[in-house]
């Protein structure tokens, strides 16, 4: 496991997925997507990879720009195996709906990290 500490988030590389932990006030935009993509390429090359977004603290505020799902330089359908959001926060659930709408990537929402671990064991 390797952690990249970016200005607004941490990207944690696991054996077969990337975990994104956004800091308070983070807005995940095209610039951050490009940074995350470069890290993904470094560790996984062209391989498909899962993406986990884990909100540990419901008080933390962060957001993302759904237009990044349509980034012309990148076809997320060809590099992302699944997206999992561990949260009960309504904004995160709404954002996951954007991913479902604009991509063909399988999307899942769990309320606890333990539920995600169970899901991961089945993959």
PDB file of C-alpha atoms in Angstrom:
ATOM      1  CA  UNK A   1       0.000   0.000   0.000  1.00  0.00           C
ATOM      2  CA  UNK A   2       1.364   3.419  -0.968  1.00  0.00           C
ATOM      3  CA  UNK A   3      -0.134   6.805  -0.132  1.00  0.00           C
ATOM      4  CA  UNK A   4       0.220   9.931  -2.244  1.00  0.00           C
ATOM      5  CA  UNK A   5      -0.475  13.086  -0.276  1.00  0.00           C
ATOM      6  CA  UNK A   6      -1.823  15.675  -2.660  1.00  0.00           C
ATOM      7  CA  UNK A   7      -2.868  19.172  -1.670  1.00  0.00           C
ATOM      8  CA  UNK A   8      -6.595  18.383  -1.361  1.00  0.00           C
ATOM      9  CA  UNK A   9      -6.725  14.604  -1.018  1.00  0.00           C
ATOM     10  CA  UNK A  10      -4.832  11.406  -0.400  1.00  0.00           C
ATOM     11  CA  UNK A  11      -4.663   8.718  -3.051  1.00  0.00           C
ATOM     12  CA  UNK A  12      -3.938   5.320  -1.569  1.00  0.00           C
ATOM     13  CA  UNK A  13      -2.763   2.559  -3.885  1.00  0.00           C
ATOM     14  CA  UNK A  14      -3.921  -0.929  -2.911  1.00  0.00           C
ATOM     15  CA  UNK A  15      -3.128  -4.155  -4.782  1.00  0.00           C
ATOM     16  CA  UNK A  16      -6.099  -3.888  -7.131  1.00  0.00           C
ATOM     17  CA  UNK A  17      -7.844  -0.594  -6.424  1.00  0.00           C
ATOM     18  CA  UNK A  18      -7.274   3.074  -5.697  1.00  0.00           C
ATOM     19  CA  UNK A  19      -8.720   4.698  -2.585  1.00  0.00           C
ATOM     20  CA  UNK A  20      -9.505   8.396  -2.621  1.00  0.00           C
ATOM     21  CA  UNK A  21      -9.778  10.302   0.651  1.00  0.00           C
ATOM     22  CA  UNK A  22     -10.734  13.916   0.087  1.00  0.00           C
ATOM     23  CA  UNK A  23      -9.873  16.562   2.649  1.00  0.00           C
ATOM     24  CA  UNK A  24     -12.280  19.171   3.988  1.00  0.00           C
ATOM     25  CA  UNK A  25     -13.020  21.717   1.277  1.00  0.00           C
ATOM     26  CA  UNK A  26     -11.692  19.564  -1.563  1.00  0.00           C
ATOM     27  CA  UNK A  27     -13.277  20.041  -4.970  1.00  0.00           C
ATOM     28  CA  UNK A  28     -12.310  17.109  -7.203  1.00  0.00           C
ATOM     29  CA  UNK A  29     -11.947  18.737 -10.603  1.00  0.00           C
ATOM     30  CA  UNK A  30     -10.154  18.069 -13.879  1.00  0.00           C
ATOM     31  CA  UNK A  31      -6.771  19.046 -12.406  1.00  0.00           C
ATOM     32  CA  UNK A  32      -7.102  16.497  -9.599  1.00  0.00           C
ATOM     33  CA  UNK A  33      -8.398  13.884 -12.039  1.00  0.00           C
ATOM     34  CA  UNK A  34      -5.264  14.318 -14.165  1.00  0.00           C
ATOM     35  CA  UNK A  35      -3.061  13.895 -11.074  1.00  0.00           C
ATOM     36  CA  UNK A  36      -4.991  10.785 -10.016  1.00  0.00           C
ATOM     37  CA  UNK A  37      -4.812   9.380 -13.558  1.00  0.00           C
ATOM     38  CA  UNK A  38      -1.016   9.838 -13.647  1.00  0.00           C
ATOM     39  CA  UNK A  39      -0.717   7.960 -10.344  1.00  0.00           C
ATOM     40  CA  UNK A  40      -3.007   5.216 -11.651  1.00  0.00           C
ATOM     41  CA  UNK A  41      -0.892   4.875 -14.823  1.00  0.00           C
ATOM     42  CA  UNK A  42       2.303   4.677 -12.770  1.00  0.00           C
ATOM     43  CA  UNK A  43       1.040   1.758 -10.676  1.00  0.00           C
ATOM     44  CA  UNK A  44      -1.446  -0.053 -12.896  1.00  0.00           C
ATOM     45  CA  UNK A  45      -0.573   0.949 -16.458  1.00  0.00           C
ATOM     46  CA  UNK A  46      -3.509   0.295 -18.783  1.00  0.00           C
ATOM     47  CA  UNK A  47      -5.118  -2.268 -16.438  1.00  0.00           C
ATOM     48  CA  UNK A  48      -8.651  -1.795 -15.150  1.00  0.00           C
ATOM     49  CA  UNK A  49      -8.746  -0.644 -11.545  1.00  0.00           C
ATOM     50  CA  UNK A  50     -11.425  -0.185  -8.903  1.00  0.00           C
ATOM     51  CA  UNK A  51     -11.961   3.208  -7.287  1.00  0.00           C
ATOM     52  CA  UNK A  52     -13.015   3.561  -3.653  1.00  0.00           C
ATOM     53  CA  UNK A  53     -14.184   6.899  -2.254  1.00  0.00           C
ATOM     54  CA  UNK A  54     -14.418   6.607   1.513  1.00  0.00           C
ATOM     55  CA  UNK A  55     -15.986   9.403   3.551  1.00  0.00           C
ATOM     56  CA  UNK A  56     -14.987   8.702   7.135  1.00  0.00           C
ATOM     57  CA  UNK A  57     -16.358  11.936   8.562  1.00  0.00           C
ATOM     58  CA  UNK A  58     -19.788  13.235   7.565  1.00  0.00           C
ATOM     59  CA  UNK A  59     -18.807  16.732   8.754  1.00  0.00           C
ATOM     60  CA  UNK A  60     -16.106  17.059   6.101  1.00  0.00           C
ATOM     61  CA  UNK A  61     -17.268  19.009   3.066  1.00  0.00           C
ATOM     62  CA  UNK A  62     -16.043  18.078  -0.369  1.00  0.00           C
ATOM     63  CA  UNK A  63     -17.430  17.915  -3.869  1.00  0.00           C
ATOM     64  CA  UNK A  64     -16.579  16.951  -7.389  1.00  0.00           C
ATOM     65  CA  UNK A  65     -17.214  18.328 -10.838  1.00  0.00           C
ATOM     66  CA  UNK A  66     -19.375  15.789 -12.725  1.00  0.00           C
ATOM     67  CA  UNK A  67     -18.141  17.146 -16.068  1.00  0.00           C
ATOM     68  CA  UNK A  68     -14.861  15.289 -15.426  1.00  0.00           C
ATOM     69  CA  UNK A  69     -16.773  12.130 -16.281  1.00  0.00           C
ATOM     70  CA  UNK A  70     -16.807  13.369 -19.872  1.00  0.00           C
ATOM     71  CA  UNK A  71     -13.113  14.308 -20.043  1.00  0.00           C
ATOM     72  CA  UNK A  72     -12.134  13.991 -23.723  1.00  0.00           C
ATOM     73  CA  UNK A  73      -8.588  12.728 -23.051  1.00  0.00           C
ATOM     74  CA  UNK A  74      -9.792   9.785 -21.053  1.00  0.00           C
ATOM     75  CA  UNK A  75     -12.475   7.153 -21.368  1.00  0.00           C
ATOM     76  CA  UNK A  76     -13.218   6.107 -17.800  1.00  0.00           C
ATOM     77  CA  UNK A  77     -15.183   3.108 -19.066  1.00  0.00           C
ATOM     78  CA  UNK A  78     -11.911   1.647 -20.347  1.00  0.00           C
ATOM     79  CA  UNK A  79      -9.869   2.054 -17.163  1.00  0.00           C
ATOM     80  CA  UNK A  80     -12.231   1.895 -14.169  1.00  0.00           C
ATOM     81  CA  UNK A  81     -13.484  -1.554 -13.134  1.00  0.00           C
ATOM     82  CA  UNK A  82     -15.942  -0.281 -10.511  1.00  0.00           C
ATOM     83  CA  UNK A  83     -16.634   2.721  -8.282  1.00  0.00           C
ATOM     84  CA  UNK A  84     -17.527   2.222  -4.629  1.00  0.00           C
ATOM     85  CA  UNK A  85     -18.581   4.993  -2.280  1.00  0.00           C
ATOM     86  CA  UNK A  86     -18.577   4.246   1.445  1.00  0.00           C
ATOM     87  CA  UNK A  87     -20.858   6.880   2.905  1.00  0.00           C
ATOM     88  CA  UNK A  88     -24.279   7.826   4.163  1.00  0.00           C
ATOM     89  CA  UNK A  89     -23.892  11.436   3.024  1.00  0.00           C
ATOM     90  CA  UNK A  90     -26.633  12.434   0.521  1.00  0.00           C
ATOM     91  CA  UNK A  91     -24.216  14.425  -1.677  1.00  0.00           C
ATOM     92  CA  UNK A  92     -21.972  11.403  -2.158  1.00  0.00           C
ATOM     93  CA  UNK A  93     -24.934   9.241  -3.114  1.00  0.00           C
ATOM     94  CA  UNK A  94     -26.080  11.912  -5.587  1.00  0.00           C
ATOM     95  CA  UNK A  95     -22.581  12.117  -7.074  1.00  0.00           C
ATOM     96  CA  UNK A  96     -22.522   8.349  -7.551  1.00  0.00           C
ATOM     97  CA  UNK A  97     -25.719   8.701  -9.579  1.00  0.00           C
ATOM     98  CA  UNK A  98     -23.822  11.004 -11.973  1.00  0.00           C
ATOM     99  CA  UNK A  99     -21.204   8.300 -12.471  1.00  0.00           C
ATOM    100  CA  UNK A 100     -23.973   5.779 -13.201  1.00  0.00           C
ATOM    101  CA  UNK A 101     -25.635   8.170 -15.644  1.00  0.00           C
ATOM    102  CA  UNK A 102     -22.568   9.278 -17.620  1.00  0.00           C
ATOM    103  CA  UNK A 103     -20.590   6.013 -17.684  1.00  0.00           C
ATOM    104  CA  UNK A 104     -21.100   2.274 -17.903  1.00  0.00           C
ATOM    105  CA  UNK A 105     -18.965   1.680 -14.822  1.00  0.00           C
ATOM    106  CA  UNK A 106     -20.558  -0.559 -12.165  1.00  0.00           C
ATOM    107  CA  UNK A 107     -21.268   1.627  -9.111  1.00  0.00           C
ATOM    108  CA  UNK A 108     -21.910   0.582  -5.529  1.00  0.00           C
ATOM    109  CA  UNK A 109     -22.664   2.400  -2.304  1.00  0.00           C
ATOM    110  CA  UNK A 110     -21.984   0.911   1.111  1.00  0.00           C
ATOM    111  CA  UNK A 111     -22.582   2.414   4.524  1.00  0.00           C
ATOM    112  CA  UNK A 112     -19.565   0.809   6.220  1.00  0.00           C
ATOM    113  CA  UNK A 113     -16.029  -0.088   5.252  1.00  0.00           C
ATOM    114  CA  UNK A 114     -16.737  -3.656   6.375  1.00  0.00           C
ATOM    115  CA  UNK A 115     -19.444  -3.941   3.699  1.00  0.00           C
ATOM    116  CA  UNK A 116     -16.882  -2.826   1.138  1.00  0.00           C
ATOM    117  CA  UNK A 117     -14.381  -5.444   2.357  1.00  0.00           C
ATOM    118  CA  UNK A 118     -17.037  -8.132   1.919  1.00  0.00           C
ATOM    119  CA  UNK A 119     -17.707  -6.850  -1.617  1.00  0.00           C
ATOM    120  CA  UNK A 120     -13.982  -6.790  -2.374  1.00  0.00           C
ATOM    121  CA  UNK A 121     -13.586 -10.421  -1.298  1.00  0.00           C
ATOM    122  CA  UNK A 122     -16.204 -11.408  -3.881  1.00  0.00           C
ATOM    123  CA  UNK A 123     -14.395  -9.701  -6.771  1.00  0.00           C
TER     124      UNK A 123
END
